[in-house]
Amino acid sequence: MRYTLGRIATAAMGTVLAVTGATATGIAQAQPARPAQPTSLYAPSVLVLTISRGDTAATATVERAVTLSCTPRPSGTHPSPTAACTELRSVEGEFNQLTTSSPQRNCTRQWDPVVITASGAWQGRNVSWSTSFGNPCEMQGSLAEGAVFTF
């Protein structure tokens, strides 16, 4: 069987019409619009938490990073998602309340800056938070016994 350009074009047009729902006259048939369906009844609470070495979040080198999802149930790569989500709920997602202004332990004055960050969403609100410490000892002392940045 010999194919001509006309036959190939006609076959291709028939496939396009069938896939798109258009008619032979070239007018598309109206398809009923489907309303967007929510994927969850809960506002998203999904975060990426990092611990980095450097002066600022923009220039620091990430050493450790985890994901934390708190709705509908705690999950993610965080080693203790339930404890971390409970802690975040207790401060209503205000990351500044997770740290103290002075370390709860004695640390050397060695300058080895550490930056911790949280980015993503907490109960539907965008989160982009970071804070820095003079060294890892200061970070651990300033976080007290919190679970959010213990990874």
Short mmCIF file of N, CA and C in Angstrom, two decimals:
data_model
loop_
_atom_site.label_atom_id
_atom_site.label_comp_id
_atom_site.label_asym_id
_atom_site.label_seq_id
_atom_site.Cartn_x
_atom_site.Cartn_y
_atom_site.Cartn_z
N MET A 1 0.85 -1.17 0.00
CA MET A 1 0.00 0.00 0.00
C MET A 1 0.89 1.23 0.00
N ARG A 2 0.56 2.12 -0.85
CA ARG A 2 1.37 3.33 -0.99
C ARG A 2 0.72 4.47 -0.21
N TYR A 3 1.51 5.11 0.68
CA TYR A 3 0.99 6.22 1.47
C TYR A 3 1.32 7.53 0.80
N THR A 4 0.36 8.39 0.79
CA THR A 4 0.59 9.72 0.25
C THR A 4 0.49 10.71 1.39
N LEU A 5 0.99 11.88 1.15
CA LEU A 5 0.96 12.92 2.17
C LEU A 5 -0.47 13.23 2.60
N GLY A 6 -1.39 13.18 1.68
CA GLY A 6 -2.80 13.45 1.99
C GLY A 6 -3.38 12.42 2.94
N ARG A 7 -3.07 11.12 2.71
CA ARG A 7 -3.58 10.06 3.59
C ARG A 7 -3.00 10.17 5.00
N ILE A 8 -1.70 10.44 5.08
CA ILE A 8 -1.04 10.57 6.39
C ILE A 8 -1.63 11.75 7.15
N ALA A 9 -1.82 12.89 6.47
CA ALA A 9 -2.38 14.08 7.12
C ALA A 9 -3.80 13.82 7.60
N THR A 10 -4.60 13.11 6.79
CA THR A 10 -5.97 12.80 7.17
C THR A 10 -6.00 11.90 8.39
N ALA A 11 -5.14 10.89 8.43
CA ALA A 11 -5.08 9.98 9.58
C ALA A 11 -4.63 10.73 10.83
N ALA A 12 -3.63 11.59 10.70
CA ALA A 12 -3.13 12.36 11.84
C ALA A 12 -4.21 13.30 12.35
N MET A 13 -4.95 13.93 11.45
CA MET A 13 -6.01 14.85 11.86
C MET A 13 -7.10 14.11 12.60
N GLY A 14 -7.44 12.90 12.15
CA GLY A 14 -8.44 12.10 12.85
C GLY A 14 -8.00 11.77 14.26
N THR A 15 -6.71 11.48 14.47
CA THR A 15 -6.18 11.20 15.80
C THR A 15 -6.26 12.44 16.68
N VAL A 16 -5.89 13.58 16.14
CA VAL A 16 -5.95 14.82 16.90
C VAL A 16 -7.38 15.14 17.30
N LEU A 17 -8.32 14.97 16.38
CA LEU A 17 -9.72 15.25 16.69
C LEU A 17 -10.23 14.32 17.78
N ALA A 18 -9.84 13.05 17.72
CA ALA A 18 -10.30 12.10 18.72
C ALA A 18 -9.73 12.41 20.10
N VAL A 19 -8.46 12.79 20.15
CA VAL A 19 -7.81 13.07 21.43
C VAL A 19 -8.32 14.36 22.05
N THR A 20 -8.51 15.41 21.25
CA THR A 20 -8.89 16.71 21.79
C THR A 20 -10.38 16.87 21.97
N GLY A 21 -11.18 15.99 21.37
CA GLY A 21 -12.63 16.11 21.48
C GLY A 21 -13.21 17.08 20.48
N ALA A 22 -12.42 17.50 19.48
CA ALA A 22 -12.92 18.42 18.46
C ALA A 22 -13.73 17.63 17.43
N THR A 23 -14.57 18.32 16.70
CA THR A 23 -15.37 17.69 15.65
C THR A 23 -14.70 17.89 14.31
N ALA A 24 -15.23 17.26 13.31
CA ALA A 24 -14.66 17.37 11.97
C ALA A 24 -14.75 18.80 11.45
N THR A 25 -15.63 19.61 12.00
CA THR A 25 -15.75 21.00 11.55
C THR A 25 -14.68 21.88 12.18
N GLY A 26 -13.92 21.31 13.13
CA GLY A 26 -12.84 22.07 13.75
C GLY A 26 -13.26 22.82 14.99
N ILE A 27 -14.50 22.70 15.40
CA ILE A 27 -14.98 23.39 16.59
C ILE A 27 -14.90 22.42 17.77
N ALA A 28 -14.23 22.82 18.78
CA ALA A 28 -14.08 21.95 19.95
C ALA A 28 -15.39 21.84 20.70
N GLN A 29 -15.68 20.66 21.17
CA GLN A 29 -16.86 20.45 21.99
C GLN A 29 -16.54 20.89 23.40
N ALA A 30 -17.50 21.54 24.02
CA ALA A 30 -17.30 22.02 25.38
C ALA A 30 -17.22 20.84 26.34
N GLN A 31 -16.19 20.84 27.15
CA GLN A 31 -16.02 19.83 28.19
C GLN A 31 -16.40 20.46 29.52
N PRO A 32 -17.14 19.75 30.35
CA PRO A 32 -17.51 20.34 31.64
C PRO A 32 -16.27 20.60 32.49
N ALA A 33 -16.22 21.77 33.10
CA ALA A 33 -15.09 22.12 33.95
C ALA A 33 -15.17 21.33 35.24
N ARG A 34 -14.02 20.84 35.67
CA ARG A 34 -13.95 20.09 36.93
C ARG A 34 -13.42 21.02 38.01
N PRO A 35 -14.16 21.18 39.08
CA PRO A 35 -13.66 22.05 40.15
C PRO A 35 -12.45 21.42 40.82
N ALA A 36 -11.55 22.27 41.26
CA ALA A 36 -10.36 21.78 41.96
C ALA A 36 -10.78 21.11 43.26
N GLN A 37 -10.23 19.94 43.49
CA GLN A 37 -10.55 19.21 44.70
C GLN A 37 -9.39 19.35 45.67
N PRO A 38 -9.66 19.71 46.93
CA PRO A 38 -8.57 19.80 47.90
C PRO A 38 -7.99 18.41 48.13
N THR A 39 -6.68 18.36 48.33
CA THR A 39 -6.03 17.09 48.59
C THR A 39 -6.01 16.76 50.07
N SER A 40 -6.34 17.73 50.91
CA SER A 40 -6.32 17.51 52.34
C SER A 40 -7.27 18.48 53.02
N LEU A 41 -7.76 18.09 54.17
CA LEU A 41 -8.61 18.98 54.95
C LEU A 41 -7.78 19.89 55.84
N TYR A 42 -6.47 19.70 55.86
CA TYR A 42 -5.58 20.44 56.74
C TYR A 42 -4.72 21.41 55.94
N ALA A 43 -4.40 22.54 56.56
CA ALA A 43 -3.44 23.46 55.94
C ALA A 43 -2.07 22.79 55.98
N PRO A 44 -1.26 22.95 54.94
CA PRO A 44 0.03 22.25 54.91
C PRO A 44 1.00 22.75 55.97
N SER A 45 1.71 21.81 56.54
CA SER A 45 2.82 22.09 57.46
C SER A 45 3.96 21.19 57.05
N VAL A 46 4.72 21.65 56.06
CA VAL A 46 5.82 20.88 55.50
C VAL A 46 7.05 21.77 55.50
N LEU A 47 8.13 21.32 56.14
CA LEU A 47 9.32 22.15 56.30
C LEU A 47 10.58 21.40 55.89
N VAL A 48 11.58 22.17 55.48
CA VAL A 48 12.93 21.66 55.31
C VAL A 48 13.76 22.38 56.35
N LEU A 49 14.41 21.62 57.22
CA LEU A 49 15.24 22.17 58.29
C LEU A 49 16.70 21.87 57.98
N THR A 50 17.58 22.86 58.16
CA THR A 50 19.00 22.65 57.87
C THR A 50 19.87 23.14 59.01
N ILE A 51 21.04 22.54 59.11
CA ILE A 51 22.12 23.01 59.98
C ILE A 51 23.32 23.18 59.07
N SER A 52 23.88 24.40 59.04
CA SER A 52 24.93 24.73 58.09
C SER A 52 26.11 25.39 58.80
N ARG A 53 27.27 25.35 58.15
CA ARG A 53 28.46 26.04 58.64
C ARG A 53 28.70 27.27 57.79
N GLY A 54 28.82 28.42 58.45
CA GLY A 54 29.07 29.67 57.74
C GLY A 54 28.45 30.84 58.47
N ASP A 55 28.68 32.03 57.96
CA ASP A 55 28.22 33.26 58.60
C ASP A 55 26.74 33.55 58.39
N THR A 56 26.23 33.29 57.19
CA THR A 56 24.83 33.60 56.87
C THR A 56 24.19 32.42 56.16
N ALA A 57 22.88 32.40 56.15
CA ALA A 57 22.16 31.32 55.47
C ALA A 57 22.46 31.31 53.98
N ALA A 58 22.70 32.48 53.40
CA ALA A 58 22.96 32.57 51.97
C ALA A 58 24.33 32.01 51.57
N THR A 59 25.30 32.06 52.48
CA THR A 59 26.66 31.63 52.13
C THR A 59 27.11 30.38 52.86
N ALA A 60 26.34 29.89 53.80
CA ALA A 60 26.75 28.73 54.59
C ALA A 60 26.65 27.44 53.79
N THR A 61 27.45 26.46 54.19
CA THR A 61 27.45 25.13 53.57
C THR A 61 26.58 24.20 54.41
N VAL A 62 25.57 23.64 53.80
CA VAL A 62 24.65 22.76 54.52
C VAL A 62 25.37 21.48 54.91
N GLU A 63 25.33 21.15 56.21
CA GLU A 63 25.92 19.91 56.71
C GLU A 63 24.87 18.83 56.92
N ARG A 64 23.69 19.25 57.38
CA ARG A 64 22.60 18.30 57.61
C ARG A 64 21.29 18.96 57.22
N ALA A 65 20.39 18.16 56.68
CA ALA A 65 19.06 18.66 56.29
C ALA A 65 18.05 17.53 56.47
N VAL A 66 16.85 17.90 56.93
CA VAL A 66 15.77 16.93 57.08
C VAL A 66 14.47 17.58 56.62
N THR A 67 13.48 16.73 56.35
CA THR A 67 12.13 17.22 56.06
C THR A 67 11.25 16.90 57.26
N LEU A 68 10.26 17.74 57.47
CA LEU A 68 9.32 17.54 58.56
C LEU A 68 7.93 17.94 58.09
N SER A 69 7.01 17.01 58.14
CA SER A 69 5.61 17.26 57.80
C SER A 69 4.79 17.00 59.05
N CYS A 70 3.94 17.94 59.43
CA CYS A 70 3.17 17.80 60.67
C CYS A 70 1.69 17.55 60.45
N THR A 71 1.20 17.67 59.23
CA THR A 71 -0.21 17.39 58.97
C THR A 71 -0.34 16.45 57.80
N PRO A 72 -1.22 15.54 57.82
CA PRO A 72 -2.19 15.26 58.88
C PRO A 72 -1.57 14.53 60.08
N ARG A 73 -0.38 13.90 59.88
CA ARG A 73 0.32 13.29 61.01
C ARG A 73 1.82 13.52 60.83
N PRO A 74 2.57 13.52 61.91
CA PRO A 74 4.02 13.76 61.82
C PRO A 74 4.72 12.72 60.95
N SER A 75 5.57 13.22 60.05
CA SER A 75 6.35 12.34 59.19
C SER A 75 7.52 13.12 58.61
N GLY A 76 8.29 12.48 57.77
CA GLY A 76 9.44 13.10 57.13
C GLY A 76 10.71 12.37 57.47
N THR A 77 11.84 12.95 57.09
CA THR A 77 13.13 12.33 57.38
C THR A 77 13.67 12.74 58.73
N HIS A 78 12.98 13.62 59.43
CA HIS A 78 13.39 14.03 60.78
C HIS A 78 13.40 12.79 61.68
N PRO A 79 14.43 12.62 62.54
CA PRO A 79 14.48 11.42 63.38
C PRO A 79 13.38 11.34 64.44
N SER A 80 12.82 12.47 64.85
CA SER A 80 11.74 12.48 65.85
C SER A 80 10.62 13.42 65.40
N PRO A 81 9.89 13.05 64.35
CA PRO A 81 8.89 13.98 63.82
C PRO A 81 7.77 14.30 64.80
N THR A 82 7.34 13.35 65.61
CA THR A 82 6.26 13.61 66.56
C THR A 82 6.68 14.65 67.59
N ALA A 83 7.87 14.49 68.16
CA ALA A 83 8.36 15.44 69.16
C ALA A 83 8.59 16.82 68.55
N ALA A 84 9.13 16.86 67.33
CA ALA A 84 9.39 18.15 66.66
C ALA A 84 8.08 18.87 66.35
N CYS A 85 7.08 18.14 65.87
CA CYS A 85 5.78 18.76 65.56
C CYS A 85 5.10 19.25 66.83
N THR A 86 5.20 18.48 67.89
CA THR A 86 4.61 18.89 69.18
C THR A 86 5.27 20.18 69.67
N GLU A 87 6.58 20.25 69.55
CA GLU A 87 7.30 21.46 69.96
C GLU A 87 6.89 22.67 69.11
N LEU A 88 6.77 22.49 67.80
CA LEU A 88 6.36 23.59 66.94
C LEU A 88 4.93 24.04 67.24
N ARG A 89 4.06 23.10 67.52
CA ARG A 89 2.68 23.47 67.87
C ARG A 89 2.65 24.27 69.18
N SER A 90 3.52 23.92 70.12
CA SER A 90 3.53 24.61 71.42
C SER A 90 3.93 26.08 71.29
N VAL A 91 4.70 26.41 70.25
CA VAL A 91 5.11 27.80 70.03
C VAL A 91 4.37 28.40 68.83
N GLU A 92 3.34 27.70 68.35
CA GLU A 92 2.51 28.14 67.22
C GLU A 92 3.34 28.48 65.98
N GLY A 93 4.40 27.69 65.75
CA GLY A 93 5.23 27.87 64.57
C GLY A 93 6.14 29.07 64.61
N GLU A 94 6.28 29.71 65.75
CA GLU A 94 7.18 30.87 65.89
C GLU A 94 8.58 30.36 66.22
N PHE A 95 9.42 30.23 65.20
CA PHE A 95 10.74 29.64 65.37
C PHE A 95 11.63 30.45 66.32
N ASN A 96 11.42 31.76 66.40
CA ASN A 96 12.22 32.57 67.33
C ASN A 96 12.04 32.12 68.78
N GLN A 97 10.91 31.53 69.09
CA GLN A 97 10.66 31.07 70.46
C GLN A 97 11.37 29.76 70.77
N LEU A 98 11.98 29.14 69.79
CA LEU A 98 12.70 27.89 70.02
C LEU A 98 14.11 28.11 70.55
N THR A 99 14.61 29.33 70.44
CA THR A 99 15.97 29.62 70.88
C THR A 99 15.95 30.60 72.04
N THR A 100 17.00 30.53 72.85
CA THR A 100 17.18 31.50 73.93
C THR A 100 18.28 32.47 73.52
N SER A 101 18.28 33.65 74.11
CA SER A 101 19.26 34.66 73.72
C SER A 101 20.67 34.35 74.23
N SER A 102 20.78 33.58 75.29
CA SER A 102 22.11 33.20 75.79
C SER A 102 22.14 31.69 76.02
N PRO A 103 23.24 31.05 75.66
CA PRO A 103 23.35 29.61 75.80
C PRO A 103 23.17 29.16 77.26
N GLN A 104 22.57 28.01 77.44
CA GLN A 104 22.35 27.44 78.76
C GLN A 104 23.53 26.57 79.19
N ARG A 105 24.68 26.80 78.60
CA ARG A 105 25.90 26.08 78.95
C ARG A 105 27.09 26.97 78.71
N ASN A 106 28.20 26.64 79.31
CA ASN A 106 29.44 27.40 79.11
C ASN A 106 30.11 26.92 77.83
N CYS A 107 30.43 27.88 76.96
CA CYS A 107 31.05 27.56 75.68
C CYS A 107 32.28 28.43 75.50
N THR A 108 33.23 27.93 74.71
CA THR A 108 34.41 28.73 74.38
C THR A 108 34.00 29.85 73.44
N ARG A 109 34.86 30.81 73.25
CA ARG A 109 34.58 31.94 72.35
C ARG A 109 35.10 31.68 70.95
N GLN A 110 35.37 30.44 70.64
CA GLN A 110 35.86 30.06 69.32
C GLN A 110 34.85 30.48 68.25
N TRP A 111 35.35 31.11 67.15
CA TRP A 111 34.46 31.54 66.07
C TRP A 111 34.42 30.43 65.02
N ASP A 112 33.30 29.72 64.99
CA ASP A 112 33.04 28.63 64.05
C ASP A 112 31.54 28.67 63.77
N PRO A 113 31.07 29.70 63.03
CA PRO A 113 29.64 29.99 62.93
C PRO A 113 28.79 28.84 62.37
N VAL A 114 27.59 28.73 62.95
CA VAL A 114 26.60 27.73 62.56
C VAL A 114 25.30 28.47 62.28
N VAL A 115 24.62 28.09 61.21
CA VAL A 115 23.34 28.69 60.84
C VAL A 115 22.30 27.58 60.78
N ILE A 116 21.14 27.83 61.39
CA ILE A 116 20.03 26.90 61.26
C ILE A 116 18.91 27.60 60.50
N THR A 117 18.22 26.84 59.65
CA THR A 117 17.16 27.43 58.84
C THR A 117 15.92 26.53 58.84
N ALA A 118 14.80 27.16 58.58
CA ALA A 118 13.54 26.45 58.36
C ALA A 118 12.87 27.13 57.18
N SER A 119 12.46 26.35 56.20
CA SER A 119 11.74 26.92 55.06
C SER A 119 10.65 25.96 54.63
N GLY A 120 9.57 26.53 54.11
CA GLY A 120 8.44 25.72 53.68
C GLY A 120 7.14 26.38 54.10
N ALA A 121 6.25 25.60 54.73
CA ALA A 121 4.96 26.11 55.17
C ALA A 121 4.62 25.57 56.55
N TRP A 122 4.06 26.43 57.38
CA TRP A 122 3.55 26.03 58.68
C TRP A 122 2.09 26.45 58.76
N GLN A 123 1.21 25.49 58.83
CA GLN A 123 -0.24 25.70 58.87
C GLN A 123 -0.69 26.68 57.78
N GLY A 124 -0.16 26.47 56.58
CA GLY A 124 -0.54 27.26 55.42
C GLY A 124 0.21 28.56 55.23
N ARG A 125 1.02 28.97 56.21
CA ARG A 125 1.82 30.22 56.09
C ARG A 125 3.22 29.89 55.59
N ASN A 126 3.73 30.73 54.69
CA ASN A 126 5.11 30.55 54.23
C ASN A 126 6.08 30.79 55.37
N VAL A 127 7.12 29.97 55.42
CA VAL A 127 8.15 30.09 56.44
C VAL A 127 9.50 30.22 55.75
N SER A 128 10.25 31.22 56.13
CA SER A 128 11.63 31.40 55.69
C SER A 128 12.36 32.02 56.87
N TRP A 129 12.97 31.18 57.70
CA TRP A 129 13.55 31.63 58.97
C TRP A 129 14.97 31.11 59.09
N SER A 130 15.83 31.90 59.68
CA SER A 130 17.19 31.45 59.98
C SER A 130 17.74 32.24 61.15
N THR A 131 18.68 31.63 61.82
CA THR A 131 19.42 32.31 62.88
C THR A 131 20.81 31.71 62.93
N SER A 132 21.76 32.46 63.45
CA SER A 132 23.14 31.96 63.48
C SER A 132 23.70 32.01 64.90
N PHE A 133 24.73 31.20 65.11
CA PHE A 133 25.39 31.07 66.40
C PHE A 133 26.89 31.13 66.16
N GLY A 134 27.64 31.52 67.19
CA GLY A 134 29.10 31.64 67.07
C GLY A 134 29.80 30.31 66.87
N ASN A 135 29.23 29.24 67.40
CA ASN A 135 29.82 27.90 67.25
C ASN A 135 28.79 26.83 67.61
N PRO A 136 29.07 25.57 67.35
CA PRO A 136 28.09 24.51 67.63
C PRO A 136 27.68 24.42 69.11
N CYS A 137 28.59 24.70 70.02
CA CYS A 137 28.27 24.67 71.45
C CYS A 137 27.20 25.71 71.77
N GLU A 138 27.35 26.92 71.25
CA GLU A 138 26.35 27.96 71.47
C GLU A 138 24.99 27.56 70.89
N MET A 139 25.01 26.93 69.72
CA MET A 139 23.76 26.48 69.12
C MET A 139 23.06 25.47 70.03
N GLN A 140 23.79 24.47 70.47
CA GLN A 140 23.18 23.43 71.30
C GLN A 140 22.69 24.00 72.62
N GLY A 141 23.41 24.93 73.21
CA GLY A 141 22.98 25.55 74.45
C GLY A 141 21.79 26.48 74.28
N SER A 142 21.69 27.11 73.11
CA SER A 142 20.59 28.05 72.85
C SER A 142 19.30 27.34 72.48
N LEU A 143 19.39 26.12 72.00
CA LEU A 143 18.20 25.36 71.65
C LEU A 143 17.65 24.59 72.83
N ALA A 144 18.33 24.66 73.96
CA ALA A 144 17.93 23.95 75.18
C ALA A 144 17.73 22.47 74.86
N GLU A 145 16.59 21.93 75.18
CA GLU A 145 16.35 20.51 74.93
C GLU A 145 15.32 20.32 73.81
N GLY A 146 15.28 21.23 72.89
CA GLY A 146 14.30 21.16 71.81
C GLY A 146 14.56 20.02 70.84
N ALA A 147 13.48 19.56 70.22
CA ALA A 147 13.58 18.45 69.28
C ALA A 147 13.65 18.89 67.82
N VAL A 148 13.21 20.11 67.52
CA VAL A 148 13.10 20.54 66.12
C VAL A 148 14.45 20.48 65.41
N PHE A 149 15.50 21.02 65.98
CA PHE A 149 16.82 21.03 65.33
C PHE A 149 17.77 19.99 65.90
N THR A 150 17.23 18.92 66.47
CA THR A 150 18.06 17.83 66.96
C THR A 150 18.04 16.73 65.91
N PHE A 151 18.98 16.81 64.99
CA PHE A 151 19.13 15.79 63.94
C PHE A 151 20.56 15.76 63.45
#
